[in-house]
PDB file of C-alpha atoms in Angstrom:
ATOM      1  CA  UNK S 806       0.000   0.000   0.000  1.00 43.00           C
ATOM      2  CA  UNK S 807       3.018   2.271   0.351  1.00 44.00           C
ATOM      3  CA  UNK S 808       3.050   3.122  -3.334  1.00 48.00           C
ATOM      4  CA  UNK S 809      -0.600   4.188  -3.238  1.00 45.00           C
ATOM      5  CA  UNK S 810       0.059   6.395  -0.215  1.00 46.00           C
ATOM      6  CA  UNK S 811       3.018   7.952  -2.002  1.00 49.00           C
ATOM      7  CA  UNK S 812       0.803   8.648  -5.017  1.00 46.00           C
ATOM      8  CA  UNK S 813      -1.674  10.439  -2.796  1.00 45.00           C
ATOM      9  CA  UNK S 814       1.006  12.475  -1.038  1.00 46.00           C
ATOM     10  CA  UNK S 815       2.688  13.423  -4.294  1.00 47.00           C
ATOM     11  CA  UNK S 816      -0.616  14.323  -5.932  1.00 46.00           C
ATOM     12  CA  UNK S 817      -1.624  16.582  -3.047  1.00 45.00           C
ATOM     13  CA  UNK S 818       1.626  18.515  -3.295  1.00 47.00           C
ATOM     14  CA  UNK S 819       0.330  20.683  -6.086  1.00 41.00           C
ATOM     15  CA  UNK S 820       2.761  23.309  -7.329  1.00 37.00           C
ATOM     16  CA  UNK S 821       1.456  26.740  -8.137  1.00 38.00           C
ATOM     17  CA  UNK S 822       2.969  29.394 -10.394  1.00 39.00           C
ATOM     18  CA  UNK S 823       4.112  31.183  -7.242  1.00 36.00           C
ATOM     19  CA  UNK S 824       6.193  28.155  -6.309  1.00 41.00           C
ATOM     20  CA  UNK S 825       4.076  27.418  -3.227  1.00 39.00           C
ATOM     21  CA  UNK S 826       3.325  23.752  -2.519  1.00 40.00           C
ATOM     22  CA  UNK S 827       0.636  22.154  -0.431  1.00 41.00           C
ATOM     23  CA  UNK S 828       1.591  19.478   2.027  1.00 40.00           C
ATOM     24  CA  UNK S 829      -0.632  16.765   3.523  1.00 40.00           C
ATOM     25  CA  UNK S 830      -4.362  17.294   3.201  1.00 39.00           C
ATOM     26  CA  UNK S 831      -4.715  18.204   6.868  1.00 38.00           C
ATOM     27  CA  UNK S 832      -2.449  21.198   6.294  1.00 38.00           C
ATOM     28  CA  UNK S 833      -4.344  22.568   3.332  1.00 39.00           C
ATOM     29  CA  UNK S 834      -6.086  25.825   4.128  1.00 41.00           C
ATOM     30  CA  UNK S 835      -8.181  27.192   1.316  1.00 40.00           C
ATOM     31  CA  UNK S 836     -10.574  30.080   1.039  1.00 46.00           C
ATOM     32  CA  UNK S 837     -12.283  29.197  -2.201  1.00 55.00           C
ATOM     33  CA  UNK S 838     -14.790  26.461  -2.931  1.00 62.00           C
ATOM     34  CA  UNK S 839     -13.179  25.913  -6.346  1.00 62.00           C
ATOM     35  CA  UNK S 840      -9.900  24.956  -4.696  1.00 71.00           C
ATOM     36  CA  UNK S 841     -11.607  22.459  -2.395  1.00 74.00           C
ATOM     37  CA  UNK S 842     -13.360  20.846  -5.353  1.00 72.00           C
ATOM     38  CA  UNK S 843     -10.116  20.771  -7.324  1.00 71.00           C
ATOM     39  CA  UNK S 844      -8.327  18.986  -4.472  1.00 79.00           C
ATOM     40  CA  UNK S 845     -11.162  16.474  -4.172  1.00 78.00           C
ATOM     41  CA  UNK S 846     -10.904  15.640  -7.884  1.00 79.00           C
ATOM     42  CA  UNK S 847      -7.157  15.048  -7.481  1.00 83.00           C
ATOM     43  CA  UNK S 848      -7.647  12.908  -4.374  1.00 84.00           C
ATOM     44  CA  UNK S 849     -10.322  10.807  -6.058  1.00 84.00           C
ATOM     45  CA  UNK S 850      -8.044  10.198  -9.034  1.00 84.00           C
ATOM     46  CA  UNK S 851      -5.106   9.209  -6.822  1.00 86.00           C
ATOM     47  CA  UNK S 852      -7.160   6.838  -4.718  1.00 87.00           C
ATOM     48  CA  UNK S 853      -8.769   5.313  -7.800  1.00 86.00           C
ATOM     49  CA  UNK S 854      -5.291   4.553  -9.131  1.00 85.00           C
ATOM     50  CA  UNK S 855      -4.513   2.771  -5.852  1.00 86.00           C
ATOM     51  CA  UNK S 856      -7.745   0.747  -6.206  1.00 85.00           C
ATOM     52  CA  UNK S 857      -6.793  -0.326  -9.740  1.00 87.00           C
ATOM     53  CA  UNK S 858      -3.398  -1.457  -8.425  1.00 85.00           C
ATOM     54  CA  UNK S 859      -5.155  -3.503  -5.695  1.00 85.00           C
ATOM     55  CA  UNK S 860      -3.515  -1.384  -3.010  1.00 85.00           C
ATOM     56  CA  UNK S 861      -6.855  -0.160  -1.642  1.00 85.00           C
ATOM     57  CA  UNK S 862     -10.164  -2.057  -1.443  1.00 86.00           C
ATOM     58  CA  UNK S 863     -12.273   0.925  -2.501  1.00 87.00           C
ATOM     59  CA  UNK S 864     -12.142   4.640  -3.236  1.00 87.00           C
ATOM     60  CA  UNK S 865     -13.672   6.301  -0.180  1.00 84.00           C
ATOM     61  CA  UNK S 866     -13.281   9.757  -1.741  1.00 81.00           C
ATOM     62  CA  UNK S 867     -16.088   8.880  -4.142  1.00 81.00           C
ATOM     63  CA  UNK S 868     -18.518   9.019  -1.223  1.00 79.00           C
ATOM     64  CA  UNK S 869     -17.582  12.592  -0.308  1.00 75.00           C
ATOM     65  CA  UNK S 870     -20.277  15.115  -1.123  1.00 70.00           C
ATOM     66  CA  UNK S 871     -19.508  18.811  -1.031  1.00 65.00           C
ATOM     67  CA  UNK S 872     -21.991  21.502  -0.219  1.00 60.00           C
ATOM     68  CA  UNK S 873     -22.956  23.919  -2.965  1.00 55.00           C
ATOM     69  CA  UNK S 874     -20.638  26.461  -1.362  1.00 55.00           C
ATOM     70  CA  UNK S 875     -20.845  30.184  -1.873  1.00 56.00           C
ATOM     71  CA  UNK S 876     -21.686  31.212  -5.409  1.00 58.00           C
ATOM     72  CA  UNK S 877     -20.682  34.547  -6.828  1.00 60.00           C
ATOM     73  CA  UNK S 878     -23.692  36.696  -7.606  1.00 65.00           C
ATOM     74  CA  UNK S 879     -24.070  36.845 -11.386  1.00 70.00           C
ATOM     75  CA  UNK S 880     -25.751  39.840 -12.970  1.00 80.00           C
ATOM     76  CA  UNK S 881     -24.749  39.791 -16.657  1.00 86.00           C
ATOM     77  CA  UNK S 882     -24.781  42.831 -18.874  1.00 91.00           C
ATOM     78  CA  UNK S 883     -28.178  43.529 -20.362  1.00 91.00           C
ATOM     79  CA  UNK S 884     -28.916  43.555 -24.081  1.00 92.00           C
ATOM     80  CA  UNK S 885     -28.845  47.360 -24.006  1.00 94.00           C
ATOM     81  CA  UNK S 886     -25.417  47.339 -22.345  1.00 96.00           C
ATOM     82  CA  UNK S 887     -24.234  44.756 -24.862  1.00 96.00           C
ATOM     83  CA  UNK S 888     -25.288  47.010 -27.733  1.00 96.00           C
ATOM     84  CA  UNK S 889     -23.393  49.952 -26.229  1.00 97.00           C
ATOM     85  CA  UNK S 890     -20.329  47.784 -25.685  1.00 97.00           C
ATOM     86  CA  UNK S 891     -20.265  46.463 -29.261  1.00 97.00           C
ATOM     87  CA  UNK S 892     -20.937  49.917 -30.695  1.00 97.00           C
ATOM     88  CA  UNK S 893     -17.979  51.315 -28.761  1.00 97.00           C
ATOM     89  CA  UNK S 894     -15.834  48.382 -29.937  1.00 97.00           C
ATOM     90  CA  UNK S 895     -16.328  49.094 -33.643  1.00 96.00           C
ATOM     91  CA  UNK S 896     -13.093  51.095 -33.915  1.00 94.00           C
ATOM     92  CA  UNK S 897     -11.177  48.816 -31.517  1.00 96.00           C
ATOM     93  CA  UNK S 898      -8.468  46.458 -32.822  1.00 96.00           C
ATOM     94  CA  UNK S 899     -10.237  43.633 -30.993  1.00 97.00           C
ATOM     95  CA  UNK S 900     -13.741  44.377 -32.267  1.00 98.00           C
ATOM     96  CA  UNK S 901     -14.131  40.847 -33.672  1.00 98.00           C
ATOM     97  CA  UNK S 902     -13.043  39.335 -30.349  1.00 98.00           C
ATOM     98  CA  UNK S 903     -15.785  41.210 -28.522  1.00 98.00           C
ATOM     99  CA  UNK S 904     -18.364  40.191 -31.114  1.00 97.00           C
ATOM    100  CA  UNK S 905     -17.412  36.529 -30.666  1.00 97.00           C
ATOM    101  CA  UNK S 906     -17.378  36.779 -26.865  1.00 97.00           C
ATOM    102  CA  UNK S 907     -20.801  38.425 -26.674  1.00 96.00           C
ATOM    103  CA  UNK S 908     -22.619  36.580 -29.453  1.00 96.00           C
ATOM    104  CA  UNK S 909     -21.263  33.007 -29.163  1.00 95.00           C
ATOM    105  CA  UNK S 910     -19.618  33.052 -25.730  1.00 94.00           C
ATOM    106  CA  UNK S 911     -16.048  32.076 -26.581  1.00 97.00           C
ATOM    107  CA  UNK S 912     -13.667  31.904 -23.637  1.00 95.00           C
ATOM    108  CA  UNK S 913     -10.708  34.291 -23.508  1.00 96.00           C
ATOM    109  CA  UNK S 914      -8.185  31.547 -24.252  1.00 96.00           C
ATOM    110  CA  UNK S 915     -10.329  30.180 -27.081  1.00 96.00           C
ATOM    111  CA  UNK S 916     -10.442  33.625 -28.696  1.00 97.00           C
ATOM    112  CA  UNK S 917      -6.708  34.237 -28.425  1.00 97.00           C
ATOM    113  CA  UNK S 918      -5.910  30.721 -29.671  1.00 96.00           C
ATOM    114  CA  UNK S 919      -8.288  30.913 -32.631  1.00 97.00           C
ATOM    115  CA  UNK S 920      -6.684  30.351 -36.060  1.00 97.00           C
ATOM    116  CA  UNK S 921      -7.891  31.362 -39.494  1.00 97.00           C
ATOM    117  CA  UNK S 922      -7.953  27.675 -40.377  1.00 96.00           C
ATOM    118  CA  UNK S 923     -10.589  27.250 -37.645  1.00 97.00           C
ATOM    119  CA  UNK S 924     -12.903  29.791 -39.276  1.00 97.00           C
ATOM    120  CA  UNK S 925     -15.061  29.238 -42.375  1.00 97.00           C
ATOM    121  CA  UNK S 926     -16.340  32.662 -43.361  1.00 97.00           C
ATOM    122  CA  UNK S 927     -18.146  31.340 -46.438  1.00 97.00           C
ATOM    123  CA  UNK S 928     -20.323  28.833 -44.579  1.00 96.00           C
ATOM    124  CA  UNK S 929     -20.297  30.851 -41.359  1.00 96.00           C
ATOM    125  CA  UNK S 930     -18.858  28.197 -39.041  1.00 96.00           C
ATOM    126  CA  UNK S 931     -16.218  28.438 -36.309  1.00 97.00           C
ATOM    127  CA  UNK S 932     -14.455  25.402 -34.819  1.00 96.00           C
ATOM    128  CA  UNK S 933     -12.801  25.556 -31.397  1.00 96.00           C
ATOM    129  CA  UNK S 934      -9.718  23.328 -31.477  1.00 95.00           C
ATOM    130  CA  UNK S 935      -7.244  24.985 -29.115  1.00 95.00           C
ATOM    131  CA  UNK S 936      -6.698  27.790 -26.625  1.00 95.00           C
ATOM    132  CA  UNK S 937      -3.915  30.205 -25.687  1.00 95.00           C
ATOM    133  CA  UNK S 938      -2.925  30.289 -22.031  1.00 93.00           C
ATOM    134  CA  UNK S 939      -0.052  31.481 -19.893  1.00 90.00           C
ATOM    135  CA  UNK S 940       1.427  28.404 -18.232  1.00 85.00           C
ATOM    136  CA  UNK S 941       4.495  28.628 -16.017  1.00 83.00           C
ATOM    137  CA  UNK S 942       5.388  32.058 -17.338  1.00 85.00           C
ATOM    138  CA  UNK S 943       5.032  31.071 -21.011  1.00 89.00           C
ATOM    139  CA  UNK S 944       2.275  31.665 -23.537  1.00 90.00           C
ATOM    140  CA  UNK S 945       1.346  28.215 -24.799  1.00 92.00           C
ATOM    141  CA  UNK S 946      -1.183  26.692 -27.159  1.00 91.00           C
ATOM    142  CA  UNK S 947      -3.143  24.117 -25.171  1.00 91.00           C
ATOM    143  CA  UNK S 948      -6.039  21.751 -25.764  1.00 91.00           C
ATOM    144  CA  UNK S 949      -9.569  23.023 -25.105  1.00 88.00           C
ATOM    145  CA  UNK S 950     -10.702  23.061 -21.472  1.00 81.00           C
ATOM    146  CA  UNK S 951     -12.787  19.875 -21.778  1.00 81.00           C
ATOM    147  CA  UNK S 952     -13.708  17.384 -24.477  1.00 85.00           C
ATOM    148  CA  UNK S 953     -16.959  19.246 -25.132  1.00 85.00           C
ATOM    149  CA  UNK S 954     -15.088  22.545 -25.343  1.00 90.00           C
ATOM    150  CA  UNK S 955     -13.840  21.369 -28.752  1.00 93.00           C
ATOM    151  CA  UNK S 956     -16.916  22.302 -30.747  1.00 95.00           C
ATOM    152  CA  UNK S 957     -18.383  23.794 -33.932  1.00 95.00           C
ATOM    153  CA  UNK S 958     -20.496  26.909 -33.644  1.00 95.00           C
ATOM    154  CA  UNK S 959     -22.562  28.679 -36.281  1.00 95.00           C
ATOM    155  CA  UNK S 960     -21.352  32.237 -36.818  1.00 96.00           C
ATOM    156  CA  UNK S 961     -23.900  35.061 -36.689  1.00 95.00           C
ATOM    157  CA  UNK S 962     -23.674  37.454 -39.646  1.00 95.00           C
ATOM    158  CA  UNK S 963     -22.289  40.192 -37.376  1.00 96.00           C
ATOM    159  CA  UNK S 964     -19.389  37.938 -36.368  1.00 96.00           C
ATOM    160  CA  UNK S 965     -18.597  37.128 -40.001  1.00 97.00           C
ATOM    161  CA  UNK S 966     -18.508  40.852 -40.823  1.00 97.00           C
ATOM    162  CA  UNK S 967     -16.216  41.594 -37.871  1.00 98.00           C
ATOM    163  CA  UNK S 968     -13.884  38.692 -38.751  1.00 98.00           C
ATOM    164  CA  UNK S 969     -13.589  39.911 -42.348  1.00 98.00           C
ATOM    165  CA  UNK S 970     -12.604  43.327 -40.993  1.00 97.00           C
ATOM    166  CA  UNK S 971     -10.105  41.635 -38.673  1.00 97.00           C
ATOM    167  CA  UNK S 972      -8.531  39.838 -41.643  1.00 97.00           C
ATOM    168  CA  UNK S 973      -8.144  43.120 -43.544  1.00 97.00           C
ATOM    169  CA  UNK S 974      -6.594  44.757 -40.476  1.00 97.00           C
ATOM    170  CA  UNK S 975      -4.143  41.900 -39.969  1.00 96.00           C
ATOM    171  CA  UNK S 976      -3.016  42.005 -43.595  1.00 96.00           C
ATOM    172  CA  UNK S 977      -2.379  45.747 -43.200  1.00 97.00           C
ATOM    173  CA  UNK S 978      -0.430  45.071 -39.980  1.00 96.00           C
ATOM    174  CA  UNK S 979       1.695  42.487 -41.768  1.00 95.00           C
ATOM    175  CA  UNK S 980       2.535  44.859 -44.613  1.00 96.00           C
ATOM    176  CA  UNK S 981       3.411  47.633 -42.167  1.00 96.00           C
ATOM    177  CA  UNK S 982       5.611  45.335 -40.057  1.00 94.00           C
ATOM    178  CA  UNK S 983       7.482  43.945 -43.076  1.00 94.00           C
ATOM    179  CA  UNK S 984      10.384  41.740 -41.998  1.00 93.00           C
ATOM    180  CA  UNK S 985       9.475  42.298 -38.342  1.00 93.00           C
ATOM    181  CA  UNK S 986       6.246  40.319 -38.752  1.00 94.00           C
ATOM    182  CA  UNK S 987       6.330  37.323 -36.396  1.00 91.00           C
ATOM    183  CA  UNK S 988       2.969  35.740 -37.126  1.00 79.00           C
ATOM    184  CA  UNK S 989       4.099  33.359 -39.855  1.00 71.00           C
ATOM    185  CA  UNK S 990       3.243  29.725 -39.085  1.00 75.00           C
ATOM    186  CA  UNK S 991       0.795  30.230 -36.226  1.00 83.00           C
ATOM    187  CA  UNK S 992      -2.063  31.652 -38.256  1.00 94.00           C
ATOM    188  CA  UNK S 993      -3.735  33.237 -35.230  1.00 96.00           C
ATOM    189  CA  UNK S 994      -6.740  35.454 -35.854  1.00 97.00           C
ATOM    190  CA  UNK S 995      -5.911  37.896 -33.059  1.00 97.00           C
ATOM    191  CA  UNK S 996      -2.341  39.146 -32.874  1.00 96.00           C
ATOM    192  CA  UNK S 997      -0.363  42.249 -31.984  1.00 96.00           C
ATOM    193  CA  UNK S 998       0.747  44.678 -34.686  1.00 95.00           C
ATOM    194  CA  UNK S 999       3.891  42.543 -35.073  1.00 95.00           C
ATOM    195  CA  UNK S1000       1.999  39.275 -35.374  1.00 95.00           C
ATOM    196  CA  UNK S1001       2.780  37.899 -31.915  1.00 94.00           C
ATOM    197  CA  UNK S1002       0.109  36.276 -29.717  1.00 95.00           C
ATOM    198  CA  UNK S1003      -1.860  38.631 -27.493  1.00 96.00           C
ATOM    199  CA  UNK S1004      -1.142  38.468 -23.781  1.00 95.00           C
ATOM    200  CA  UNK S1005      -4.402  37.400 -22.027  1.00 95.00           C
ATOM    201  CA  UNK S1006      -4.040  40.107 -19.386  1.00 95.00           C
ATOM    202  CA  UNK S1007      -3.830  42.730 -22.132  1.00 96.00           C
ATOM    203  CA  UNK S1008      -7.229  41.608 -23.409  1.00 97.00           C
ATOM    204  CA  UNK S1009      -8.573  42.124 -19.886  1.00 96.00           C
ATOM    205  CA  UNK S1010      -7.123  45.637 -19.799  1.00 97.00           C
ATOM    206  CA  UNK S1011      -8.568  46.436 -23.220  1.00 97.00           C
ATOM    207  CA  UNK S1012     -11.973  45.235 -22.061  1.00 97.00           C
ATOM    208  CA  UNK S1013     -11.853  47.332 -18.889  1.00 97.00           C
ATOM    209  CA  UNK S1014     -11.047  50.466 -20.903  1.00 97.00           C
ATOM    210  CA  UNK S1015     -13.765  49.647 -23.436  1.00 97.00           C
ATOM    211  CA  UNK S1016     -16.348  49.178 -20.670  1.00 97.00           C
ATOM    212  CA  UNK S1017     -15.581  52.638 -19.284  1.00 97.00           C
ATOM    213  CA  UNK S1018     -15.813  54.163 -22.734  1.00 97.00           C
ATOM    214  CA  UNK S1019     -19.125  52.394 -23.443  1.00 97.00           C
ATOM    215  CA  UNK S1020     -20.546  53.398 -20.065  1.00 97.00           C
ATOM    216  CA  UNK S1021     -21.445  49.864 -18.973  1.00 97.00           C
ATOM    217  CA  UNK S1022     -21.107  48.202 -15.596  1.00 95.00           C
ATOM    218  CA  UNK S1023     -17.707  46.834 -14.608  1.00 94.00           C
ATOM    219  CA  UNK S1024     -17.696  43.057 -15.101  1.00 94.00           C
ATOM    220  CA  UNK S1025     -15.042  40.461 -15.898  1.00 94.00           C
ATOM    221  CA  UNK S1026     -14.288  39.559 -19.500  1.00 96.00           C
ATOM    222  CA  UNK S1027     -15.430  36.021 -18.656  1.00 93.00           C
ATOM    223  CA  UNK S1028     -18.825  37.460 -17.709  1.00 93.00           C
ATOM    224  CA  UNK S1029     -19.481  38.076 -21.400  1.00 95.00           C
ATOM    225  CA  UNK S1030     -20.086  34.295 -21.548  1.00 92.00           C
ATOM    226  CA  UNK S1031     -22.736  34.728 -18.863  1.00 89.00           C
ATOM    227  CA  UNK S1032     -24.262  37.514 -20.923  1.00 90.00           C
ATOM    228  CA  UNK S1033     -24.334  35.295 -24.013  1.00 92.00           C
ATOM    229  CA  UNK S1034     -26.023  32.505 -22.055  1.00 88.00           C
ATOM    230  CA  UNK S1035     -28.491  34.915 -20.513  1.00 86.00           C
ATOM    231  CA  UNK S1036     -29.503  36.394 -23.858  1.00 89.00           C
ATOM    232  CA  UNK S1037     -29.843  32.953 -25.434  1.00 89.00           C
ATOM    233  CA  UNK S1038     -32.028  31.862 -22.516  1.00 83.00           C
ATOM    234  CA  UNK S1039     -34.200  34.964 -22.745  1.00 82.00           C
ATOM    235  CA  UNK S1040     -34.693  34.372 -26.471  1.00 85.00           C
ATOM    236  CA  UNK S1041     -35.985  30.870 -25.836  1.00 83.00           C
ATOM    237  CA  UNK S1042     -32.867  28.691 -26.251  1.00 85.00           C
ATOM    238  CA  UNK S1043     -32.992  25.569 -24.099  1.00 85.00           C
ATOM    239  CA  UNK S1044     -30.222  24.458 -21.743  1.00 84.00           C
ATOM    240  CA  UNK S1045     -28.858  21.834 -24.148  1.00 88.00           C
ATOM    241  CA  UNK S1046     -28.360  24.346 -26.932  1.00 90.00           C
ATOM    242  CA  UNK S1047     -26.647  26.754 -24.522  1.00 89.00           C
ATOM    243  CA  UNK S1048     -24.408  23.894 -23.362  1.00 90.00           C
ATOM    244  CA  UNK S1049     -23.389  23.102 -26.952  1.00 91.00           C
ATOM    245  CA  UNK S1050     -22.744  26.741 -27.866  1.00 91.00           C
ATOM    246  CA  UNK S1051     -20.644  27.458 -24.770  1.00 90.00           C
ATOM    247  CA  UNK S1052     -18.895  24.089 -24.691  1.00 90.00           C
ATOM    248  CA  UNK S1053     -19.803  23.053 -21.162  1.00 84.00           C
ATOM    249  CA  UNK S1054     -18.699  19.603 -20.045  1.00 79.00           C
ATOM    250  CA  UNK S1055     -22.256  18.611 -19.087  1.00 81.00           C
ATOM    251  CA  UNK S1056     -25.804  19.915 -18.976  1.00 79.00           C
ATOM    252  CA  UNK S1057     -25.461  20.091 -15.192  1.00 78.00           C
ATOM    253  CA  UNK S1058     -22.782  22.756 -15.497  1.00 74.00           C
ATOM    254  CA  UNK S1059     -25.107  24.808 -17.678  1.00 76.00           C
ATOM    255  CA  UNK S1060     -27.999  24.418 -15.262  1.00 75.00           C
ATOM    256  CA  UNK S1061     -25.889  25.175 -12.172  1.00 68.00           C
ATOM    257  CA  UNK S1062     -24.260  28.304 -13.564  1.00 63.00           C
ATOM    258  CA  UNK S1063     -26.813  29.831 -15.873  1.00 58.00           C
ATOM    259  CA  UNK S1064     -30.179  29.210 -14.237  1.00 55.00           C
ATOM    260  CA  UNK S1065     -30.354  32.788 -12.977  1.00 59.00           C
ATOM    261  CA  UNK S1066     -33.246  34.931 -14.130  1.00 54.00           C
ATOM    262  CA  UNK S1067     -33.097  38.715 -14.314  1.00 59.00           C
ATOM    263  CA  UNK S1068     -35.394  40.688 -12.024  1.00 60.00           C
ATOM    264  CA  UNK S1069     -37.098  42.293 -15.033  1.00 64.00           C
ATOM    265  CA  UNK S1070     -37.764  38.819 -16.459  1.00 66.00           C
ATOM    266  CA  UNK S1071     -39.229  37.788 -13.108  1.00 67.00           C
ATOM    267  CA  UNK S1072     -41.505  40.822 -13.086  1.00 72.00           C
ATOM    268  CA  UNK S1073     -42.635  40.097 -16.629  1.00 74.00           C
ATOM    269  CA  UNK S1074     -43.429  36.491 -15.680  1.00 74.00           C
ATOM    270  CA  UNK S1075     -45.326  37.628 -12.568  1.00 79.00           C
ATOM    271  CA  UNK S1076     -47.289  40.111 -14.675  1.00 83.00           C
ATOM    272  CA  UNK S1077     -48.354  37.297 -17.010  1.00 81.00           C
ATOM    273  CA  UNK S1078     -49.385  35.191 -14.017  1.00 85.00           C
ATOM    274  CA  UNK S1079     -51.379  38.146 -12.702  1.00 83.00           C
ATOM    275  CA  UNK S1080     -53.090  38.581 -16.050  1.00 84.00           C
ATOM    276  CA  UNK S1081     -53.998  34.879 -16.108  1.00 82.00           C
ATOM    277  CA  UNK S1082     -55.455  35.125 -12.594  1.00 84.00           C
ATOM    278  CA  UNK S1083     -57.451  38.232 -13.489  1.00 83.00           C
ATOM    279  CA  UNK S1084     -58.892  36.490 -16.544  1.00 73.00           C
ATOM    280  CA  UNK S1085     -60.027  33.711 -14.251  1.00 59.00           C
ATOM    281  CA  UNK S1086     -61.811  36.259 -12.008  1.00 61.00           C
ATOM    282  CA  UNK S1087     -63.519  37.848 -15.032  1.00 60.00           C
ATOM    283  CA  UNK S1088     -65.033  34.519 -15.998  1.00 57.00           C
ATOM    284  CA  UNK S1089     -66.839  34.147 -12.675  1.00 56.00           C
TER     285      UNK S1089
END
């Protein structure tokens, strides 16, 4: 059983970018529910390996149930705020990125890792095959977040228009950069003026400045996915379609995260209930 115990100990010593390591489970002090869930996934995997090697009779971690924890209040941008944001983005170098984030809910890494070979502007289809992330101090191309994150999404006409403009802009950037162009070979849709990949944090900064200019509430760039889901839901899309568009790993993720309803939608629903009840009174 020693090998199984070693696997568990080694697995729990998770290294972070800061260089900090976590020791035995009893020493782990965390303030976020996500971290607790992450550790449980690792522990389950380590114990399951020990079970397969006949070093443990069963995986007791499978019986652990976590509480729902504390969820961050989600109040996505409204359709009116989305319109102001996209209008303000029209003269921004990353206009197409904002169109894709708002209209089809691409993640930040999926946007920055998108290649022209992943986009069919004639048929209006985008395929998510990779993502760009900073890992250990380096910008790396990585696989999509989950198996379902690799997906094909129909492109709205507005996204096609913005992507065509992005292509024209990139060609102009390449001509202006001349021999200093560094984008050859990668084929990324979104690059700097010299063709290098865009630093994810710079996209965040661009979004913060754009939000101020557009006069919309301060939210995270990732919250544009929530906005996309919210608008799809309000227009009648079911949870399965939202799951497929956003690339969630399961329908449960979609239901857990995006089952919020705006207060104005609640009021509208209550008004319809009130109207139905009044009609019933009129019939008496």
